[in-house]
């Protein structure tokens, strides 16, 4: 192997390193963009849920059903044992 081949190998390695670094930077940038987009959409969804809950509460107040529990917390229903169902 002469000096020219060694220079070509070093250049090839440097080119590959630069390519991989560039690729990783692009991937990181795209991941960050997607991550930010997901967080924004989750925040928007939370705001929409809050608005919907407020609208439901306003409607319930207008209907005079102020004392009933929130629809997001279902009432507890006691399960009564069925007669003749003793197979445990």
PDB file of N, CA and C in Angstrom, residues 10-75:
ATOM      1  N   UNK A  10      -8.044   7.564   4.337  1.00  0.00           N
ATOM      2  CA  UNK A  10      -8.331   8.585   5.351  1.00  0.00           C
ATOM      3  C   UNK A  10      -9.453   9.509   4.885  1.00  0.00           C
ATOM      4  N   UNK A  11      -9.413   9.885   3.586  1.00  0.00           N
ATOM      5  CA  UNK A  11     -10.449  10.762   3.035  1.00  0.00           C
ATOM      6  C   UNK A  11     -11.803  10.052   3.037  1.00  0.00           C
ATOM      7  N   UNK A  12     -11.793   8.781   2.693  1.00  0.00           N
ATOM      8  CA  UNK A  12     -13.024   8.003   2.672  1.00  0.00           C
ATOM      9  C   UNK A  12     -13.621   7.890   4.082  1.00  0.00           C
ATOM     10  N   UNK A  13     -12.768   7.655   5.055  1.00  0.00           N
ATOM     11  CA  UNK A  13     -13.218   7.568   6.442  1.00  0.00           C
ATOM     12  C   UNK A  13     -13.780   8.905   6.919  1.00  0.00           C
ATOM     13  N   UNK A  14     -13.097   9.992   6.571  1.00  0.00           N
ATOM     14  CA  UNK A  14     -13.564  11.323   6.966  1.00  0.00           C
ATOM     15  C   UNK A  14     -14.903  11.645   6.297  1.00  0.00           C
ATOM     16  N   UNK A  15     -15.032  11.267   5.014  1.00  0.00           N
ATOM     17  CA  UNK A  15     -16.292  11.495   4.301  1.00  0.00           C
ATOM     18  C   UNK A  15     -17.434  10.701   4.946  1.00  0.00           C
ATOM     19  N   UNK A  16     -17.160   9.458   5.297  1.00  0.00           N
ATOM     20  CA  UNK A  16     -18.172   8.609   5.916  1.00  0.00           C
ATOM     21  C   UNK A  16     -18.572   9.169   7.281  1.00  0.00           C
ATOM     22  N   UNK A  17     -17.577   9.628   8.047  1.00  0.00           N
ATOM     23  CA  UNK A  17     -17.854  10.208   9.362  1.00  0.00           C
ATOM     24  C   UNK A  17     -18.723  11.446   9.222  1.00  0.00           C
ATOM     25  N   UNK A  18     -18.398  12.308   8.271  1.00  0.00           N
ATOM     26  CA  UNK A  18     -19.183  13.524   8.042  1.00  0.00           C
ATOM     27  C   UNK A  18     -20.607  13.167   7.604  1.00  0.00           C
ATOM     28  N   UNK A  19     -20.743  12.164   6.747  1.00  0.00           N
ATOM     29  CA  UNK A  19     -22.059  11.733   6.279  1.00  0.00           C
ATOM     30  C   UNK A  19     -22.909  11.224   7.443  1.00  0.00           C
ATOM     31  N   UNK A  20     -22.316  10.389   8.288  1.00  0.00           N
ATOM     32  CA  UNK A  20     -23.049   9.821   9.423  1.00  0.00           C
ATOM     33  C   UNK A  20     -23.444  10.921  10.408  1.00  0.00           C
ATOM     34  N   UNK A  21     -22.521  11.861  10.671  1.00  0.00           N
ATOM     35  CA  UNK A  21     -22.846  12.959  11.578  1.00  0.00           C
ATOM     36  C   UNK A  21     -23.990  13.810  11.030  1.00  0.00           C
ATOM     37  N   UNK A  22     -23.949  14.096   9.737  1.00  0.00           N
ATOM     38  CA  UNK A  22     -25.008  14.864   9.100  1.00  0.00           C
ATOM     39  C   UNK A  22     -26.346  14.124   9.180  1.00  0.00           C
ATOM     40  N   UNK A  23     -26.305  12.837   8.922  1.00  0.00           N
ATOM     41  CA  UNK A  23     -27.511  12.019   8.991  1.00  0.00           C
ATOM     42  C   UNK A  23     -28.096  12.018  10.405  1.00  0.00           C
ATOM     43  N   UNK A  24     -27.236  11.878  11.406  1.00  0.00           N
ATOM     44  CA  UNK A  24     -27.696  11.894  12.797  1.00  0.00           C
ATOM     45  C   UNK A  24     -28.294  13.252  13.169  1.00  0.00           C
ATOM     46  N   UNK A  25     -27.699  14.334  12.686  1.00  0.00           N
ATOM     47  CA  UNK A  25     -28.240  15.667  12.956  1.00  0.00           C
ATOM     48  C   UNK A  25     -29.609  15.835  12.316  1.00  0.00           C
ATOM     49  N   UNK A  26     -29.766  15.342  11.097  1.00  0.00           N
ATOM     50  CA  UNK A  26     -31.071  15.412  10.419  1.00  0.00           C
ATOM     51  C   UNK A  26     -32.113  14.602  11.182  1.00  0.00           C
ATOM     52  N   UNK A  27     -31.742  13.413  11.621  1.00  0.00           N
ATOM     53  CA  UNK A  27     -32.674  12.568  12.373  1.00  0.00           C
ATOM     54  C   UNK A  27     -33.068  13.237  13.684  1.00  0.00           C
ATOM     55  N   UNK A  28     -32.093  13.831  14.374  1.00  0.00           N
ATOM     56  CA  UNK A  28     -32.383  14.504  15.636  1.00  0.00           C
ATOM     57  C   UNK A  28     -33.321  15.682  15.405  1.00  0.00           C
ATOM     58  N   UNK A  29     -33.081  16.432  14.349  1.00  0.00           N
ATOM     59  CA  UNK A  29     -33.935  17.578  14.029  1.00  0.00           C
ATOM     60  C   UNK A  29     -35.368  17.124  13.730  1.00  0.00           C
ATOM     61  N   UNK A  30     -35.507  16.079  12.946  1.00  0.00           N
ATOM     62  CA  UNK A  30     -36.837  15.564  12.613  1.00  0.00           C
ATOM     63  C   UNK A  30     -37.532  15.006  13.854  1.00  0.00           C
ATOM     64  N   UNK A  31     -36.791  14.318  14.690  1.00  0.00           N
ATOM     65  CA  UNK A  31     -37.366  13.778  15.922  1.00  0.00           C
ATOM     66  C   UNK A  31     -37.851  14.907  16.820  1.00  0.00           C
ATOM     67  N   UNK A  32     -37.055  15.969  16.953  1.00  0.00           N
ATOM     68  CA  UNK A  32     -37.437  17.106  17.791  1.00  0.00           C
ATOM     69  C   UNK A  32     -38.692  17.784  17.242  1.00  0.00           C
ATOM     70  N   UNK A  33     -38.758  17.932  15.907  1.00  0.00           N
ATOM     71  CA  UNK A  33     -39.930  18.542  15.272  1.00  0.00           C
ATOM     72  C   UNK A  33     -41.178  17.702  15.544  1.00  0.00           C
ATOM     73  N   UNK A  34     -41.063  16.394  15.378  1.00  0.00           N
ATOM     74  CA  UNK A  34     -42.206  15.513  15.625  1.00  0.00           C
ATOM     75  C   UNK A  34     -42.601  15.534  17.097  1.00  0.00           C
ATOM     76  N   UNK A  35     -41.624  15.530  17.971  1.00  0.00           N
ATOM     77  CA  UNK A  35     -41.878  15.557  19.408  1.00  0.00           C
ATOM     78  C   UNK A  35     -42.613  16.837  19.796  1.00  0.00           C
ATOM     79  N   UNK A  36     -42.152  17.972  19.281  1.00  0.00           N
ATOM     80  CA  UNK A  36     -42.814  19.249  19.557  1.00  0.00           C
ATOM     81  C   UNK A  36     -44.250  19.243  19.035  1.00  0.00           C
ATOM     82  N   UNK A  37     -44.443  18.679  17.865  1.00  0.00           N
ATOM     83  CA  UNK A  37     -45.777  18.608  17.271  1.00  0.00           C
ATOM     84  C   UNK A  37     -46.718  17.761  18.128  1.00  0.00           C
ATOM     85  N   UNK A  38     -46.225  16.644  18.624  1.00  0.00           N
ATOM     86  CA  UNK A  38     -47.039  15.765  19.471  1.00  0.00           C
ATOM     87  C   UNK A  38     -47.419  16.472  20.762  1.00  0.00           C
ATOM     88  N   UNK A  39     -46.466  17.156  21.386  1.00  0.00           N
ATOM     89  CA  UNK A  39     -46.745  17.871  22.637  1.00  0.00           C
ATOM     90  C   UNK A  39     -47.778  18.964  22.391  1.00  0.00           C
ATOM     91  N   UNK A  40     -47.654  19.680  21.274  1.00  0.00           N
ATOM     92  CA  UNK A  40     -48.623  20.726  20.939  1.00  0.00           C
ATOM     93  C   UNK A  40     -50.018  20.142  20.761  1.00  0.00           C
ATOM     94  N   UNK A  41     -50.105  19.024  20.057  1.00  0.00           N
ATOM     95  CA  UNK A  41     -51.416  18.397  19.838  1.00  0.00           C
ATOM     96  C   UNK A  41     -52.019  17.892  21.148  1.00  0.00           C
ATOM     97  N   UNK A  42     -51.202  17.365  22.043  1.00  0.00           N
ATOM     98  CA  UNK A  42     -51.696  16.910  23.347  1.00  0.00           C
ATOM     99  C   UNK A  42     -52.222  18.097  24.151  1.00  0.00           C
ATOM    100  N   UNK A  43     -51.500  19.215  24.116  1.00  0.00           N
ATOM    101  CA  UNK A  43     -51.955  20.418  24.817  1.00  0.00           C
ATOM    102  C   UNK A  43     -53.283  20.919  24.244  1.00  0.00           C
ATOM    103  N   UNK A  44     -53.381  20.929  22.910  1.00  0.00           N
ATOM    104  CA  UNK A  44     -54.629  21.355  22.264  1.00  0.00           C
ATOM    105  C   UNK A  44     -55.784  20.429  22.658  1.00  0.00           C
ATOM    106  N   UNK A  45     -55.524  19.136  22.684  1.00  0.00           N
ATOM    107  CA  UNK A  45     -56.563  18.168  23.055  1.00  0.00           C
ATOM    108  C   UNK A  45     -56.997  18.402  24.500  1.00  0.00           C
ATOM    109  N   UNK A  46     -56.048  18.658  25.394  1.00  0.00           N
ATOM    110  CA  UNK A  46     -56.385  18.946  26.784  1.00  0.00           C
ATOM    111  C   UNK A  46     -57.259  20.181  26.901  1.00  0.00           C
ATOM    112  N   UNK A  47     -56.927  21.226  26.137  1.00  0.00           N
ATOM    113  CA  UNK A  47     -57.743  22.440  26.152  1.00  0.00           C
ATOM    114  C   UNK A  47     -59.143  22.169  25.634  1.00  0.00           C
ATOM    115  N   UNK A  48     -59.248  21.378  24.582  1.00  0.00           N
ATOM    116  CA  UNK A  48     -60.565  21.055  24.019  1.00  0.00           C
ATOM    117  C   UNK A  48     -61.394  20.237  25.012  1.00  0.00           C
ATOM    118  N   UNK A  49     -60.753  19.330  25.718  1.00  0.00           N
ATOM    119  CA  UNK A  49     -61.457  18.532  26.730  1.00  0.00           C
ATOM    120  C   UNK A  49     -61.945  19.436  27.856  1.00  0.00           C
ATOM    121  N   UNK A  50     -61.097  20.371  28.290  1.00  0.00           N
ATOM    122  CA  UNK A  50     -61.503  21.313  29.331  1.00  0.00           C
ATOM    123  C   UNK A  50     -62.703  22.150  28.884  1.00  0.00           C
ATOM    124  N   UNK A  51     -62.668  22.628  27.627  1.00  0.00           N
ATOM    125  CA  UNK A  51     -63.781  23.411  27.097  1.00  0.00           C
ATOM    126  C   UNK A  51     -65.049  22.572  27.024  1.00  0.00           C
ATOM    127  N   UNK A  52     -64.920  21.335  26.604  1.00  0.00           N
ATOM    128  CA  UNK A  52     -66.076  20.443  26.512  1.00  0.00           C
ATOM    129  C   UNK A  52     -66.662  20.185  27.894  1.00  0.00           C
ATOM    130  N   UNK A  53     -65.813  19.933  28.872  1.00  0.00           N
ATOM    131  CA  UNK A  53     -66.281  19.705  30.232  1.00  0.00           C
ATOM    132  C   UNK A  53     -67.001  20.937  30.769  1.00  0.00           C
ATOM    133  N   UNK A  54     -66.458  22.130  30.478  1.00  0.00           N
ATOM    134  CA  UNK A  54     -67.104  23.365  30.927  1.00  0.00           C
ATOM    135  C   UNK A  54     -68.464  23.531  30.249  1.00  0.00           C
ATOM    136  N   UNK A  55     -68.538  23.212  28.961  1.00  0.00           N
ATOM    137  CA  UNK A  55     -69.821  23.311  28.238  1.00  0.00           C
ATOM    138  C   UNK A  55     -70.847  22.356  28.827  1.00  0.00           C
ATOM    139  N   UNK A  56     -70.409  21.143  29.157  1.00  0.00           N
ATOM    140  CA  UNK A  56     -71.318  20.159  29.760  1.00  0.00           C
ATOM    141  C   UNK A  56     -71.812  20.673  31.108  1.00  0.00           C
ATOM    142  N   UNK A  57     -70.899  21.209  31.912  1.00  0.00           N
ATOM    143  CA  UNK A  57     -71.307  21.735  33.217  1.00  0.00           C
ATOM    144  C   UNK A  57     -72.260  22.919  33.066  1.00  0.00           C
ATOM    145  N   UNK A  58     -72.019  23.781  32.079  1.00  0.00           N
ATOM    146  CA  UNK A  58     -72.919  24.915  31.830  1.00  0.00           C
ATOM    147  C   UNK A  58     -74.315  24.416  31.437  1.00  0.00           C
ATOM    148  N   UNK A  59     -74.358  23.415  30.566  1.00  0.00           N
ATOM    149  CA  UNK A  59     -75.650  22.853  30.151  1.00  0.00           C
ATOM    150  C   UNK A  59     -76.375  22.221  31.332  1.00  0.00           C
ATOM    151  N   UNK A  60     -75.641  21.520  32.181  1.00  0.00           N
ATOM    152  CA  UNK A  60     -76.252  20.878  33.347  1.00  0.00           C
ATOM    153  C   UNK A  60     -76.796  21.934  34.300  1.00  0.00           C
ATOM    154  N   UNK A  61     -76.068  23.035  34.443  1.00  0.00           N
ATOM    155  CA  UNK A  61     -76.522  24.115  35.313  1.00  0.00           C
ATOM    156  C   UNK A  61     -77.804  24.720  34.755  1.00  0.00           C
ATOM    157  N   UNK A  62     -77.842  24.931  33.452  1.00  0.00           N
ATOM    158  CA  UNK A  62     -79.046  25.476  32.812  1.00  0.00           C
ATOM    159  C   UNK A  62     -80.240  24.546  33.011  1.00  0.00           C
ATOM    160  N   UNK A  63     -79.982  23.250  33.016  1.00  0.00           N
ATOM    161  CA  UNK A  63     -81.071  22.284  33.165  1.00  0.00           C
ATOM    162  C   UNK A  63     -81.446  22.091  34.632  1.00  0.00           C
ATOM    163  N   UNK A  64     -80.669  22.655  35.543  1.00  0.00           N
ATOM    164  CA  UNK A  64     -80.982  22.532  36.959  1.00  0.00           C
ATOM    165  C   UNK A  64     -80.523  21.220  37.560  1.00  0.00           C
ATOM    166  N   UNK A  65     -79.477  20.633  37.034  1.00  0.00           N
ATOM    167  CA  UNK A  65     -78.974  19.359  37.523  1.00  0.00           C
ATOM    168  C   UNK A  65     -77.610  19.595  38.171  1.00  0.00           C
ATOM    169  N   UNK A  66     -77.505  20.644  38.953  1.00  0.00           N
ATOM    170  CA  UNK A  66     -76.217  21.023  39.518  1.00  0.00           C
ATOM    171  C   UNK A  66     -75.657  19.993  40.481  1.00  0.00           C
ATOM    172  N   UNK A  67     -76.522  19.280  41.220  1.00  0.00           N
ATOM    173  CA  UNK A  67     -76.045  18.391  42.274  1.00  0.00           C
ATOM    174  C   UNK A  67     -75.549  17.042  41.812  1.00  0.00           C
ATOM    175  N   UNK A  68     -75.723  16.684  40.552  1.00  0.00           N
ATOM    176  CA  UNK A  68     -75.319  15.345  40.122  1.00  0.00           C
ATOM    177  C   UNK A  68     -73.817  15.299  39.845  1.00  0.00           C
ATOM    178  N   UNK A  69     -73.223  14.103  39.953  1.00  0.00           N
ATOM    179  CA  UNK A  69     -71.768  13.981  39.789  1.00  0.00           C
ATOM    180  C   UNK A  69     -71.316  14.289  38.368  1.00  0.00           C
ATOM    181  N   UNK A  70     -70.058  14.608  38.223  1.00  0.00           N
ATOM    182  CA  UNK A  70     -69.465  14.913  36.924  1.00  0.00           C
ATOM    183  C   UNK A  70     -69.508  13.673  36.032  1.00  0.00           C
ATOM    184  N   UNK A  71     -69.737  13.857  34.726  1.00  0.00           N
ATOM    185  CA  UNK A  71     -69.767  12.687  33.839  1.00  0.00           C
ATOM    186  C   UNK A  71     -68.410  12.002  33.724  1.00  0.00           C
ATOM    187  N   UNK A  72     -67.336  12.695  34.093  1.00  0.00           N
ATOM    188  CA  UNK A  72     -66.019  12.065  34.009  1.00  0.00           C
ATOM    189  C   UNK A  72     -65.788  11.093  35.162  1.00  0.00           C
ATOM    190  N   UNK A  73     -66.647  11.139  36.188  1.00  0.00           N
ATOM    191  CA  UNK A  73     -66.548  10.213  37.314  1.00  0.00           C
ATOM    192  C   UNK A  73     -67.855   9.425  37.375  1.00  0.00           C
ATOM    193  N   UNK A  74     -67.882   8.237  36.781  1.00  0.00           N
ATOM    194  CA  UNK A  74     -69.127   7.475  36.782  1.00  0.00           C
ATOM    195  C   UNK A  74     -69.518   7.062  38.202  1.00  0.00           C
ATOM    196  N   UNK A  75     -70.824   7.062  38.484  1.00  0.00           N
ATOM    197  CA  UNK A  75     -71.264   6.662  39.825  1.00  0.00           C
ATOM    198  C   UNK A  75     -70.967   5.191  40.070  1.00  0.00           C
TER     199      UNK A  75
END
